[in-house]
Each structure stands twice: as C-alpha cells, then as structure tokens.
Amino acid sequence: MASVVRSSKFRHVFGTAAKRNDSFENLRVSASAWDSNFVAANPKYLAVNWDAGGGGAFCVVPQAQVGKLRADFPLFSAHQGAVLDTAFSPFDDDVIASGAEDHQAMVWRIPGDLEEREENVTEPLAVLKGHGRKVGHVAWNPVAAGVLAVSSSDNTVRLWDVEAGRVGQTLQGFDDAVLSIAWSGDGTQLAATCRDKQLRIFDARSGRVERAAPSHTGIKGSRVAWLGDTRLATTGFARGSGRELRLWDASTLTPISTQNVDSSAGMLMPFFDLGTSILYVAGKGDGNIRYYEFADDKLYYLSEFQSPDPQRGMCAMPKRGVDVARCEVMRFFKVVSGSLVEPISFRVPRKAESFQADIYPPAHAGQAAMSADEFFAGKCAQPVLADMEQVFRDGPLVVGAGSSGAAAAPVVVSAPSPAAAPEPKKAPTPEPRKAPTPEPKKAPAPEPVPAPEVKPEPKSEPKSEPKSESSADAAELASLRQETARLRAELDQQRAAAADAVARERTAQQQLEQATQQLADNTQVSAKLQAAASDAESLRAQLDVASAQADEFRTQLAQAATRATEHEQATATLQQDLQAAISAANALALAAEKAADSLQ
C-alpha cells in the first residue's frame, strides 16, 4: 500500500552556516561549566559571556562588525563573579540584563559610541541585589515593560520591576537549584525546570505554583520552552542517560508524547519559532540541530542540520531580525569554540521577489503592551504584533530609544484575543490519485515482411503455353521464399538481442540497488562516526572539567599537607618546651629537697 507523504510548507527548510568572514572571531567565550547559552542576540547586537579571568564581564558586538574583533574592544564589567547569562530587552535593543556568580543581576544601557570607545562600561542602569547564591538565568517578560525574571541557586525566582528597583514577586517551592525558566506568550505564567526533577508552572502575579509534575528522570539537567499558550516542550535525560524530548499539555501538565533522541551526553537546547511552529533542538557537544514541525499535538520530524564542529552554546535571533527577502525563517548564533561564534541561517527554498505572507505571519513588534505596575496589578494583555511585510521592505526592525531615525515604527496589527485559542482546523487530506502504470517498453521489433501471396493459377482451357513462362514463375517463387526465410532469421536475431538488452538492464538495476544500499550503509556509518566523535568531544570536555577539579583538589591537598607539617613542627616545639619545663621543675624539686635537708 502506497504511503501518503504529509503536506507541509516547511518540509524542505535547510540550514546554512556562514562563512568564516561572516562569523565573529577573536572572542574569549566564558569557560564556565554552568548550563547557559553563552550568547544572546537581537537585530542590532550580539552579546557573549566573556572569559575575564578575575571578576566577571561580557562583551556586546554590533551585528555588522563580523570578522576578527579588536583585542581592546570594551567590555561590560561590574560583576565580581563570572557572568553566567545575558538577555536583551525585547522592547529596547540597547538594553541588556546580566546575571553572575556574585549573587547579583544587573541591567545595562549600551552606549552609542561603543565601537569607538576605549574604556570598559562599568556603570549599569540598575543593580538587582538580594539573591542568596549565584544568579543563573535572566529572562524578560514578553508583554510588560521592565519586568525581569531572575533565577538563583538559592532555589528562588524573583520577578523584578527594573525601573522601580524592587521585587514584585518571589517564586518559591523549589527543592533544589533552578535549571531553566521560560515565560508564556502572554507573560502571565512562568515555567521552570529544577534539579529536583520537577516541572513547575507558576502564576507570575500571585507567585503560586499552579501545576507541578515529575519531569525527566536522568540525573543531568533539563530545559523548557513554550509552544504557544497551552503546550510545553522539555528536553532532558532518561534514567539510562539517553536524551529525551517531551511534549506537555500545559493546562494539566500531563505528558502528551516522549521521543528518545539519542544517547549523547550533552544538554539539548530547545528553541521554538511561533510563526512557523517549528521546534529546533540543538545538542551541546555535537554539531546537530534537529527541527520538528508542531501540528495536531504532534512533533513531526522535518530534517537535521549537521556540522563537524560541536556547539558549546547557541541563541536565536528575534523574528523581526531575520532576512525576509531571502525567505529566512530562523537564524542561530552558534558558539563553535572559545573564540568563534558562527551564524546559521535556516531558509525556505523559494525563489520569489514578492513578500511570502503564508510563511511570515505577524510577529512580536518589540513594543510593550503594558507597564510593570499594570502587570503586577493583575492586568492581562496579548503581545503587540507587527506585520512582517515591513521587515521585507525595510529590513530588520530595530526598536528602542537608541534606534536610528531611519528605522520606521513597526506596523502594528491586531493581536489575538486573550481567550483560549481554538484548535487548528485540519485541512482536508486530498485522496491520493494513482498515476497510471506505464506498460514496460520493449525494444522495437522490425515489422515482419509478409510472404508474397501465391495465387493458384486459374484453371484454363488446355492450350499450348510456352514452357519458358512457367519456369520463370517457379524461379521467382523460390526467390521470394528465400527472402522470407532471411527476414525471419533477422527477426529472431533482433528478438534475441532485445531479450539480452532487457537482461542487461535488470542486472544494471540490481547493481544500482546494491550501490544505493551500500551508500545508505556508509551514511549510517558516517552518522555513527559523527555521533561517536561528538560523544568523544563531550567526554573530553568532561575530562577537562574533572582534570581542573583534580588540580584544585591537589592544590588543596598540598595546602593541607603544608598545614599538617607546620602543625607537626609546632607540636615538636611544644614538646621540647614541655620537656624543658619538666626538667626545670625537677631541678627545683631537688633544690627544694636539699634546702629542706639543710634546714633539718
């Protein structure tokens, strides 16, 4: 029975890595072992967690400044510990938040003279203090202006009103460190994964845990991403260390499906594009980016971008920053090594000079729908959307107070109502039409030459005919019979040649099938080799971390041995002093006895 291929506009989406000249080089990406993306991006800048040695810093590079970064490029350095996460404001491309190991989060404004500046930026707009341990993640609310979620290893998530510099709500109830956080599309809920292997959804205004459920059972980390307003996707590990992708119903927090991805050791990073309903899943420690189309409560596998260079971290460009004229639907920035960030463009293969409205629905406009005070007061609103045709005409949409005057204001379109979105209507599946089966073509055979019809001589009255005419007819008849026999022999030879050609064609078809199967086997072997190389790279990274920890333990052991030696020396000195004191006491006792004897 013939299978019906599922129809999709995004079946042939493909990824292309930028050339070296179009990548960001000469960077010093942080070597922290914390599960972070290490990079953040918007249409104007790229931010990179920096390996600053002492203290903490990050670097903000203009998108146009590809190639090698100059060595003295200014950093944002006010943290006293390593920067673990950064996030650009969705409403102002010149505002960025950072979280670090010094228990603080900071909000910064990027100066206009960044490229010409020689000194570092050391004065943030706001310093958000109060967390008991390191700050692992920062995430801006997608609807309300100036609302920032900050997660900490003190087992809390605090929702800050940045402009007022106060905590609007504290989310509690975690039994261990928070591993990832994600806002819902309307900004009213926040999903979080935790090291205690629980997935939780909070009401952001009341701080109440609305739902909680056991998540992935593996001992490694996990991440979460929203797929619209009522569905979630999480990535993590099974009990046997295999990597998993799980789809959830957010309204009840029950799993809908679970896919076993592979058995690599690196964390899976999920990114969801609401406009195309494509979920991208990138693995740390390998070079693969798998992508799935989300439809009818299922994740349909589309394809996979493969690269020999493993990725340490990754971030996605907001939709208002993609190249609509080239049918680009997603752009990632991949941390390839400690000094290189490589853009990867995913495009729909179309050649069209007009705007493709069917693959570019309205997207986030970069405008706030309400203020922080309205948000914490309980107001609800949908994100402000912009028509992507404006991006097609004018290029990337830059927003905020620092945007250039040439950037036009976004064309706002009506957002969907806050009510629950109706279930998508299923397009009627056309009944597959069976193509007529062509009959096999045979080698054309030469048309047989019909034997000449020999008409019987009519009976006639006996008369005297000349004998020469009768002998001539007999000779002609014999000649025609010889010609017919020759033609039949040629026909048999051509039929034999045609049969031989058919046999050769069948042999060639079999050889082609064998070669195809061998190529498929070689492809599987190559994929396994790539997976093995990725696993080896991940193990090498873990070995480096273990080696660093071992070096630290050796240093601590050497310090302990030094302190023990000092204690032993001090003990020996004390023993000598004690022996001297005992000898002195004995001498005094003898002297006392002698004095007593002399008195007697």
Coordinates of C-alpha atoms in Angstrom, one line a residue:
M1 CA 0.0 0.0 0.0
A2 CA 1.5 3.4 -1.0
S3 CA 2.2 5.8 1.9
V4 CA 0.9 9.3 1.8
V5 CA 3.6 12.0 2.4
R6 CA 2.4 14.7 4.9
S7 CA 2.0 18.0 3.2
S8 CA 3.9 20.9 4.8
K9 CA 5.3 24.3 3.6
F10 CA 8.4 23.7 5.7
R11 CA 9.4 20.1 4.6
H12 CA 12.4 21.4 2.8
V13 CA 13.7 24.0 5.2
F14 CA 17.5 23.8 5.3
G15 CA 20.3 25.4 7.3
T16 CA 23.4 27.1 6.0
A17 CA 26.4 28.1 8.2
A18 CA 28.0 31.4 7.5
K19 CA 31.5 31.6 6.0
R20 CA 34.4 32.4 8.2
N21 CA 34.5 36.0 7.0
D22 CA 30.9 36.5 8.1
S23 CA 31.4 35.0 11.6
F24 CA 32.5 36.6 14.8
E25 CA 36.2 35.8 15.6
N26 CA 38.8 36.6 18.2
L27 CA 36.3 36.3 21.1
R28 CA 37.1 35.0 24.6
V29 CA 33.9 33.0 25.4
S30 CA 33.5 32.0 29.0
A31 CA 34.7 28.6 30.1
S32 CA 32.1 28.2 32.8
A33 CA 30.6 24.8 33.3
W34 CA 27.1 26.3 34.0
D35 CA 24.4 25.3 31.6
S36 CA 24.0 28.5 29.7
N37 CA 23.6 29.6 26.1
F38 CA 26.8 31.8 26.5
V39 CA 25.4 34.2 23.8
A40 CA 22.4 36.4 23.2
A41 CA 21.3 38.3 20.1
N42 CA 18.9 41.0 18.7
P43 CA 18.8 42.7 15.3
K44 CA 21.5 45.2 16.5
Y45 CA 23.9 43.4 18.7
L46 CA 25.5 40.1 19.7
A47 CA 26.4 39.5 23.4
V48 CA 29.0 37.0 24.6
N49 CA 29.8 35.8 28.1
W50 CA 33.4 36.8 28.5
D51 CA 36.3 34.8 30.0
A52 CA 37.6 37.7 32.1
G53 CA 39.9 35.9 34.5
G54 CA 39.2 37.8 37.7
G55 CA 35.8 39.2 38.2
G56 CA 33.0 38.9 35.6
A57 CA 32.3 40.6 32.3
F58 CA 30.5 40.2 28.9
C59 CA 31.0 41.7 25.5
V60 CA 28.4 43.3 23.2
V61 CA 29.4 43.3 19.5
P62 CA 27.4 45.1 16.8
Q63 CA 25.9 42.7 14.2
A64 CA 27.7 44.5 11.4
Q65 CA 31.1 44.0 13.0
V66 CA 31.8 40.5 11.7
G67 CA 35.3 39.1 11.4
K68 CA 38.1 39.5 14.0
L69 CA 37.3 41.6 17.0
R70 CA 40.0 44.0 18.1
A71 CA 41.8 43.0 21.2
D72 CA 40.9 46.1 23.2
F73 CA 37.2 46.1 22.5
P74 CA 35.3 47.5 25.5
L75 CA 33.6 45.1 28.0
F76 CA 30.7 45.4 30.4
S77 CA 32.5 44.8 33.7
A78 CA 31.0 45.5 37.1
H79 CA 30.3 41.9 38.3
Q80 CA 32.6 40.5 40.9
G81 CA 32.0 36.9 39.7
A82 CA 31.8 35.2 36.3
V83 CA 28.8 36.2 34.1
L84 CA 26.5 33.2 33.6
D85 CA 23.6 34.6 31.5
T86 CA 22.6 37.6 29.4
A87 CA 19.3 38.7 27.8
F88 CA 18.4 41.7 25.6
S89 CA 15.3 43.6 26.4
P90 CA 12.5 42.7 23.9
F91 CA 11.4 46.4 23.8
D92 CA 14.7 48.2 23.6
D93 CA 17.7 46.8 21.6
D94 CA 20.1 48.9 23.6
V95 CA 19.2 47.5 27.0
I96 CA 20.6 44.2 28.3
A97 CA 20.4 42.2 31.6
S98 CA 23.1 40.0 33.0
G99 CA 23.4 37.5 35.9
A100 CA 26.6 36.3 37.6
E101 CA 28.2 34.3 40.3
D102 CA 28.4 37.3 42.6
H103 CA 24.7 36.8 43.6
Q104 CA 23.6 39.9 41.5
A105 CA 21.8 40.7 38.3
M106 CA 22.4 44.0 36.5
V107 CA 20.7 46.0 33.8
W108 CA 22.8 48.0 31.3
R109 CA 22.3 50.5 28.5
I110 CA 24.7 50.1 25.6
P111 CA 26.4 53.4 24.9
G112 CA 26.1 54.9 21.4
D113 CA 29.8 55.2 21.0
L114 CA 30.5 51.5 21.7
E115 CA 32.6 50.9 18.6
E116 CA 34.9 53.9 19.2
R117 CA 35.0 53.5 23.0
E118 CA 38.4 52.5 24.5
E119 CA 37.4 52.1 28.2
N120 CA 35.1 49.4 29.6
V121 CA 31.5 50.1 30.6
T122 CA 31.4 49.8 34.4
E123 CA 28.2 51.6 35.5
P124 CA 24.9 49.7 35.0
L125 CA 21.5 51.2 35.0
A126 CA 20.4 49.1 37.9
V127 CA 21.9 46.5 40.3
L128 CA 19.4 43.9 41.5
K129 CA 20.6 42.6 44.8
G130 CA 19.2 40.2 47.4
H131 CA 19.8 36.7 46.0
G132 CA 21.5 34.3 48.4
R133 CA 23.6 32.4 45.8
K134 CA 24.7 32.8 42.2
V135 CA 22.3 34.1 39.6
G136 CA 21.9 31.5 36.8
H137 CA 19.3 32.9 34.4
V138 CA 17.7 36.2 33.4
A139 CA 14.6 36.4 31.2
W140 CA 12.5 39.5 30.2
N141 CA 8.7 39.4 30.2
P142 CA 7.5 39.4 26.6
V143 CA 4.5 41.7 27.2
A144 CA 5.2 44.0 30.2
A145 CA 7.9 46.7 30.1
G146 CA 10.7 46.4 32.6
V147 CA 9.7 43.1 34.2
L148 CA 12.7 40.7 34.6
A149 CA 12.7 37.2 35.9
V150 CA 15.9 36.3 37.7
S151 CA 16.6 32.7 38.9
S152 CA 19.2 31.9 41.5
S153 CA 20.8 28.8 43.1
D154 CA 19.1 29.8 46.4
N155 CA 16.1 27.9 45.0
T156 CA 14.0 31.0 44.1
V157 CA 13.0 33.0 41.1
R158 CA 12.4 36.8 41.7
L159 CA 10.4 39.0 39.4
W160 CA 11.8 42.4 39.3
D161 CA 10.3 45.8 38.4
V162 CA 13.5 47.1 37.0
E163 CA 12.6 50.8 36.7
A164 CA 11.4 50.8 40.4
G165 CA 14.3 48.6 41.5
R166 CA 12.0 46.4 43.6
V167 CA 11.0 42.8 43.7
G168 CA 7.4 42.5 42.5
Q169 CA 7.0 38.8 43.3
T170 CA 9.2 35.8 44.5
L171 CA 8.5 32.3 43.2
Q172 CA 9.3 29.7 45.8
G173 CA 8.7 26.0 46.2
F174 CA 11.8 24.6 44.6
D175 CA 13.7 21.8 46.4
D176 CA 17.0 22.4 44.5
A177 CA 18.6 24.7 42.0
V178 CA 16.6 26.1 39.2
L179 CA 17.9 24.8 35.8
S180 CA 15.8 26.9 33.3
I181 CA 12.9 29.3 33.1
A182 CA 10.6 30.4 30.3
W183 CA 7.7 32.9 30.1
S184 CA 4.4 32.0 28.4
G185 CA 3.5 34.0 25.3
D186 CA 1.1 36.4 27.3
G187 CA 3.6 36.8 30.1
T188 CA 1.2 35.6 32.8
Q189 CA 2.9 32.3 33.6
L190 CA 6.4 31.1 34.1
A191 CA 7.6 27.5 33.6
A192 CA 10.7 26.2 35.3
T193 CA 12.7 23.0 35.5
C194 CA 14.6 22.1 38.6
R195 CA 17.4 19.8 39.7
D196 CA 14.8 18.0 41.9
K197 CA 13.4 16.6 38.5
Q198 CA 10.1 18.5 38.8
L199 CA 8.5 20.7 36.1
R200 CA 6.5 23.6 37.6
I201 CA 4.2 26.3 36.2
F202 CA 3.8 29.5 38.3
D203 CA 1.2 32.2 38.2
A204 CA 3.6 35.2 37.8
R205 CA 1.4 37.7 39.7
S206 CA 0.4 35.6 42.7
G207 CA 3.6 33.6 42.9
R208 CA 1.5 30.4 43.4
V209 CA 2.6 27.1 41.9
E210 CA -0.3 26.3 39.6
R211 CA 0.8 22.9 38.5
A212 CA 3.8 20.6 39.1
A213 CA 4.7 17.2 37.7
P214 CA 7.7 14.8 37.6
S215 CA 9.9 15.5 34.6
H216 CA 12.9 13.7 33.1
T217 CA 14.3 11.0 35.4
G218 CA 18.0 11.4 34.5
I219 CA 20.5 13.0 36.9
K220 CA 21.6 15.6 34.3
G221 CA 20.0 18.9 33.5
S222 CA 16.8 19.8 31.7
R223 CA 15.3 22.7 29.8
V224 CA 11.8 24.0 29.0
A225 CA 10.2 26.1 26.1
W226 CA 6.6 27.2 25.5
L227 CA 4.9 26.0 22.2
G228 CA 2.2 28.6 22.1
D229 CA 0.0 29.2 25.2
T230 CA -1.1 25.7 26.1
R231 CA 1.8 23.4 25.2
L232 CA 5.3 22.9 26.5
A233 CA 8.4 21.1 25.3
T234 CA 11.1 19.9 27.7
T235 CA 14.5 18.3 27.0
G236 CA 16.4 16.2 29.4
F237 CA 17.7 12.7 30.1
A238 CA 16.2 9.3 30.8
R239 CA 17.3 7.1 33.6
G240 CA 19.7 5.3 31.3
S241 CA 21.3 8.6 30.2
G242 CA 19.5 8.8 26.8
R243 CA 18.5 12.2 25.6
E244 CA 14.7 12.9 25.6
L245 CA 12.3 15.4 24.0
R246 CA 8.9 15.5 25.7
L247 CA 5.7 17.3 24.8
W248 CA 3.3 18.5 27.6
D249 CA -0.2 19.8 28.0
A250 CA 0.4 23.0 30.0
S251 CA -3.2 23.2 31.2
T252 CA -3.0 19.9 33.1
L253 CA 0.8 19.4 33.0
T254 CA 0.5 15.9 31.7
P255 CA 2.9 14.5 29.0
I256 CA 1.5 14.0 25.5
S257 CA 4.5 12.3 23.9
T258 CA 8.1 11.5 24.6
Q259 CA 10.8 11.0 21.9
N260 CA 14.1 9.3 22.5
V261 CA 16.6 11.5 20.6
D262 CA 19.9 9.7 21.1
S263 CA 22.4 8.7 23.7
S264 CA 24.9 11.6 23.6
A265 CA 26.0 13.3 26.8
G266 CA 25.4 17.0 26.0
M267 CA 22.4 19.0 27.0
L268 CA 19.6 19.6 24.4
M269 CA 18.7 23.3 23.8
P270 CA 15.1 23.9 22.6
F271 CA 14.1 27.0 20.5
F272 CA 10.5 27.4 19.2
D273 CA 9.5 29.7 16.3
L274 CA 5.8 30.6 16.8
G275 CA 5.4 31.9 13.3
T276 CA 6.3 28.6 11.6
S277 CA 5.5 26.3 14.5
I278 CA 9.0 24.7 14.2
L279 CA 10.8 23.5 17.2
Y280 CA 14.6 23.5 16.8
V281 CA 16.6 21.2 19.2
A282 CA 20.4 21.7 19.3
G283 CA 22.7 19.5 21.3
K284 CA 25.7 20.7 23.3
G285 CA 28.9 18.8 22.5
D286 CA 27.7 17.9 19.0
G287 CA 27.1 19.7 15.7
N288 CA 23.5 18.7 15.1
I289 CA 20.3 20.8 15.1
R290 CA 17.2 18.8 14.7
Y291 CA 13.9 20.5 13.8
Y292 CA 10.3 19.4 14.1
E293 CA 7.0 20.9 13.0
F294 CA 4.5 21.1 15.7
A295 CA 0.9 20.4 14.5
D296 CA -2.1 18.5 15.8
D297 CA -0.4 17.9 19.1
K298 CA 2.5 16.1 17.5
L299 CA 6.1 16.9 16.7
Y300 CA 6.8 15.9 13.1
Y301 CA 10.4 15.4 12.3
L302 CA 11.5 17.6 9.4
S303 CA 15.2 17.3 9.0
E304 CA 18.6 17.9 10.7
F305 CA 21.4 20.3 10.2
Q306 CA 24.7 18.6 10.7
S307 CA 28.2 20.1 11.3
P308 CA 31.5 18.6 12.2
D309 CA 32.1 21.4 14.7
P310 CA 30.4 20.8 18.1
Q311 CA 28.5 23.7 19.7
R312 CA 29.1 24.9 23.2
G313 CA 26.1 27.2 23.3
M314 CA 23.5 28.9 21.0
C315 CA 20.9 31.6 20.8
A316 CA 18.2 32.6 18.3
M317 CA 17.6 35.9 16.5
P318 CA 14.2 37.5 17.2
K319 CA 11.9 37.1 14.2
R320 CA 12.0 40.9 13.4
G321 CA 15.7 40.5 12.6
V322 CA 15.6 37.7 10.0
D323 CA 16.2 38.3 6.3
V324 CA 12.6 38.0 4.9
A325 CA 13.7 38.9 1.4
R326 CA 15.7 35.6 1.3
C327 CA 12.9 33.6 2.9
E328 CA 15.0 33.1 6.1
V329 CA 12.7 31.8 8.9
M330 CA 15.3 31.4 11.7
R331 CA 18.9 32.5 12.4
F332 CA 21.0 31.0 15.2
F333 CA 24.4 32.1 16.6
K334 CA 26.5 29.1 17.5
V335 CA 29.4 29.1 19.9
V336 CA 31.8 26.9 18.0
S337 CA 34.9 27.2 20.2
G338 CA 36.3 29.6 22.8
S339 CA 36.9 32.3 20.2
L340 CA 34.4 31.8 17.4
V341 CA 30.6 32.5 17.0
E342 CA 29.1 31.3 13.7
P343 CA 25.7 32.4 12.3
I344 CA 23.5 29.6 10.9
S345 CA 20.6 30.6 8.6
F346 CA 17.5 28.4 8.1
R347 CA 15.5 29.2 4.9
V348 CA 12.6 28.0 2.9
P349 CA 13.8 27.2 -0.6
R350 CA 11.7 29.6 -2.6
K351 CA 12.6 32.0 -5.4
A352 CA 10.2 34.8 -5.2
E353 CA 10.6 38.6 -5.4
S354 CA 7.4 39.4 -3.5
F355 CA 6.5 39.0 0.2
Q356 CA 5.6 35.5 1.2
A357 CA 2.7 36.1 3.6
D358 CA 2.0 32.3 4.1
I359 CA 5.3 31.7 5.9
Y360 CA 5.5 35.1 7.7
P361 CA 2.5 35.7 9.9
P362 CA 2.7 38.8 12.2
A363 CA 5.5 38.6 14.8
H364 CA 6.5 40.3 18.0
A365 CA 6.7 44.0 17.3
G366 CA 9.1 45.0 20.1
Q367 CA 6.5 47.1 21.8
A368 CA 5.2 46.6 25.3
A369 CA 1.5 46.0 25.8
M370 CA 1.5 47.4 29.4
S371 CA 3.7 48.8 32.2
A372 CA 5.3 46.9 35.1
D373 CA 2.8 48.5 37.5
E374 CA -0.1 47.3 35.4
F375 CA 1.4 43.8 35.2
F376 CA 1.9 43.3 38.9
A377 CA -1.6 44.8 39.5
G378 CA -3.0 41.8 37.5
K379 CA -3.7 43.3 34.0
C380 CA -3.6 40.8 31.1
A381 CA -2.7 41.6 27.5
Q382 CA -1.5 39.9 24.4
P383 CA 1.8 40.7 22.8
V384 CA 1.9 43.6 20.3
L385 CA 2.5 42.2 16.8
A386 CA 3.9 43.7 13.7
D387 CA 3.3 43.0 10.0
M388 CA 6.4 41.1 8.7
E389 CA 5.9 42.8 5.3
Q390 CA 7.5 45.9 6.8
V391 CA 10.6 43.8 7.6
F392 CA 10.6 42.6 3.9
R393 CA 10.5 46.2 2.7
D394 CA 12.7 48.0 5.2
G395 CA 15.0 45.3 6.7
P396 CA 15.4 44.2 10.3
L397 CA 13.2 46.1 12.8
V398 CA 15.3 47.9 15.4
V399 CA 13.4 49.1 18.5
G400 CA 14.1 51.3 21.5
A401 CA 15.2 54.8 22.4
G402 CA 18.6 54.2 20.8
S403 CA 17.3 53.1 17.4
S404 CA 18.3 55.2 14.4
G405 CA 15.8 57.5 12.8
A406 CA 15.9 55.6 9.6
A407 CA 14.2 52.7 11.3
A408 CA 10.4 53.1 10.7
A409 CA 8.0 52.4 13.5
P410 CA 6.5 48.9 13.4
V411 CA 3.2 48.5 11.6
V412 CA 1.1 47.1 14.4
V413 CA -1.6 44.5 13.6
S414 CA -4.3 43.3 15.9
A415 CA -3.3 40.7 18.4
P416 CA -5.4 37.6 19.1
S417 CA -7.8 37.9 21.9
P418 CA -6.8 36.6 25.4
A419 CA -9.4 33.8 25.1
A420 CA -8.2 30.3 24.6
A421 CA -7.1 29.8 21.0
P422 CA -9.4 27.5 19.0
E423 CA -8.0 24.2 17.9
P424 CA -6.4 24.4 14.5
K425 CA -8.7 23.1 11.7
K426 CA -7.3 20.2 9.9
A427 CA -7.0 20.7 6.2
P428 CA -8.8 18.0 4.2
T429 CA -6.4 15.4 3.1
P430 CA -6.7 15.0 -0.7
E431 CA -7.3 11.5 -1.7
P432 CA -4.1 10.2 -3.4
R433 CA -4.6 9.8 -7.1
K434 CA -3.0 6.8 -8.6
A435 CA -0.9 7.5 -11.5
P436 CA -1.5 5.2 -14.5
T437 CA 1.1 2.4 -14.5
P438 CA 3.0 2.7 -17.7
E439 CA 3.5 -0.6 -19.6
P440 CA 7.1 -1.7 -19.9
K441 CA 8.6 -0.6 -23.1
K442 CA 10.0 -3.3 -25.2
A443 CA 12.7 -3.0 -27.8
P444 CA 11.0 -2.2 -31.1
A445 CA 11.0 -5.3 -33.3
P446 CA 11.2 -4.9 -37.0
E447 CA 8.0 -5.3 -38.8
P448 CA 7.9 -8.8 -40.5
V449 CA 7.7 -8.7 -44.2
P450 CA 4.7 -10.7 -45.3
A451 CA 5.4 -13.6 -47.6
P452 CA 4.1 -12.9 -51.0
E453 CA 0.7 -14.4 -51.6
V454 CA 0.9 -17.1 -54.2
K455 CA -2.3 -17.2 -56.0
P456 CA -3.2 -20.5 -57.6
E457 CA -3.2 -20.4 -61.3
P458 CA -6.7 -20.4 -62.6
K459 CA -7.8 -23.3 -64.4
S460 CA -8.0 -22.6 -68.1
E461 CA -8.8 -24.4 -71.1
P462 CA -5.9 -26.6 -72.1
K463 CA -3.8 -24.7 -74.5
S464 CA -0.4 -24.8 -75.6
E465 CA 1.7 -22.4 -73.3
P466 CA 5.3 -21.8 -73.7
K467 CA 7.5 -23.7 -71.2
S468 CA 9.7 -20.7 -70.6
E469 CA 7.0 -18.6 -68.8
S470 CA 6.2 -21.5 -66.3
S471 CA 9.8 -21.9 -65.4
A472 CA 10.2 -18.1 -64.7
D473 CA 7.3 -18.1 -62.3
A474 CA 8.8 -21.0 -60.3
A475 CA 12.1 -19.3 -60.0
E476 CA 10.5 -16.1 -58.7
L477 CA 8.5 -18.0 -56.1
A478 CA 11.7 -19.7 -54.9
S479 CA 13.4 -16.4 -54.6
L480 CA 10.6 -14.9 -52.5
R481 CA 10.6 -17.9 -50.2
Q482 CA 14.4 -17.4 -49.6
E483 CA 13.8 -13.7 -48.8
T484 CA 11.1 -14.5 -46.3
A485 CA 13.3 -17.1 -44.6
R486 CA 16.1 -14.5 -44.4
L487 CA 13.8 -11.8 -42.8
R488 CA 12.5 -14.3 -40.3
A489 CA 16.1 -15.2 -39.3
E490 CA 16.9 -11.4 -38.8
L491 CA 13.7 -11.0 -36.7
D492 CA 14.7 -13.9 -34.5
Q493 CA 18.2 -12.3 -34.0
Q494 CA 16.7 -8.9 -33.1
R495 CA 14.3 -10.6 -30.6
A496 CA 17.3 -12.3 -29.0
A497 CA 19.2 -9.0 -28.9
A498 CA 16.2 -7.3 -27.2
A499 CA 16.0 -10.1 -24.6
D500 CA 19.7 -9.7 -23.9
A501 CA 19.3 -5.9 -23.5
V502 CA 16.4 -6.5 -21.0
A503 CA 18.6 -8.9 -19.1
R504 CA 21.4 -6.4 -19.0
E505 CA 19.0 -3.7 -17.8
R506 CA 17.8 -5.9 -15.0
T507 CA 21.4 -6.6 -14.0
A508 CA 22.3 -2.9 -14.0
Q509 CA 19.1 -2.2 -11.9
Q510 CA 20.2 -4.8 -9.3
Q511 CA 23.7 -3.3 -9.3
L512 CA 22.2 0.2 -8.8
E513 CA 20.1 -1.1 -5.9
Q514 CA 23.1 -2.7 -4.3
A515 CA 25.1 0.5 -4.7
T516 CA 22.3 2.5 -3.1
Q517 CA 22.1 0.2 -0.2
Q518 CA 25.9 0.4 0.3
L519 CA 25.7 4.2 0.2
A520 CA 22.9 4.1 2.8
D521 CA 25.1 1.8 5.0
N522 CA 28.0 4.2 4.5
T523 CA 25.8 7.1 5.5
Q524 CA 24.7 5.3 8.7
V525 CA 28.3 4.5 9.5
S526 CA 29.3 8.2 8.9
A527 CA 26.4 9.3 11.2
K528 CA 27.6 6.8 13.9
L529 CA 31.1 8.1 13.5
Q530 CA 29.9 11.7 13.9
A531 CA 27.9 10.7 17.0
A532 CA 31.0 8.9 18.4
A533 CA 33.1 12.0 17.7
S534 CA 30.5 14.2 19.4
D535 CA 30.5 11.8 22.4
A536 CA 34.3 11.9 22.5
E537 CA 34.3 15.7 22.4
S538 CA 31.8 15.8 25.2
L539 CA 33.8 13.3 27.3
R540 CA 36.9 15.3 26.5
A541 CA 35.2 18.4 27.9
Q542 CA 34.0 16.5 31.0
L543 CA 37.6 15.2 31.4
D544 CA 38.9 18.7 31.2
V545 CA 36.5 19.8 33.9
A546 CA 37.4 16.7 36.0
S547 CA 41.1 17.5 35.4
A548 CA 40.6 21.0 36.6
Q549 CA 38.8 19.8 39.7
A550 CA 41.6 17.3 40.3
D551 CA 44.2 20.0 40.0
E552 CA 42.2 22.1 42.5
F553 CA 42.0 19.1 44.8
R554 CA 45.7 18.5 44.5
T555 CA 46.3 22.2 45.4
Q556 CA 44.1 21.9 48.4
L557 CA 45.8 18.6 49.4
A558 CA 49.2 20.3 49.1
Q559 CA 48.0 23.1 51.3
A560 CA 46.6 20.7 53.8
A561 CA 49.9 18.8 53.8
T562 CA 51.8 22.1 54.4
R563 CA 49.5 23.0 57.3
A564 CA 50.0 19.5 58.7
T565 CA 53.8 19.8 58.5
E566 CA 53.5 23.2 60.3
H567 CA 51.3 21.6 63.0
E568 CA 53.8 18.8 63.5
Q569 CA 56.7 21.3 63.8
A570 CA 54.7 23.3 66.3
T571 CA 53.9 20.2 68.2
A572 CA 57.6 19.2 68.4
T573 CA 58.5 22.6 69.6
L574 CA 55.8 22.4 72.3
Q575 CA 57.0 19.0 73.4
Q576 CA 60.6 20.4 73.7
D577 CA 59.4 23.3 75.7
L578 CA 57.3 20.9 77.9
Q579 CA 60.4 18.7 78.4
A580 CA 62.5 21.7 79.4
A581 CA 59.8 22.8 81.8
I582 CA 59.6 19.3 83.4
S583 CA 63.4 19.3 83.8
A584 CA 63.3 22.7 85.4
A585 CA 60.6 21.6 87.7
N586 CA 62.6 18.5 88.7
A587 CA 65.6 20.7 89.3
L588 CA 63.5 23.0 91.5
A589 CA 62.2 20.0 93.4
L590 CA 65.7 18.7 94.1
A591 CA 66.8 22.1 95.2
A592 CA 63.8 22.3 97.5
E593 CA 64.6 18.9 99.0
K594 CA 68.2 19.9 99.5
A595 CA 67.1 23.1 101.1
A596 CA 64.7 21.2 103.4
D597 CA 67.5 18.8 104.4
S598 CA 69.8 21.6 105.2
L599 CA 67.2 23.2 107.4
Q600 CA 66.8 20.0 109.3

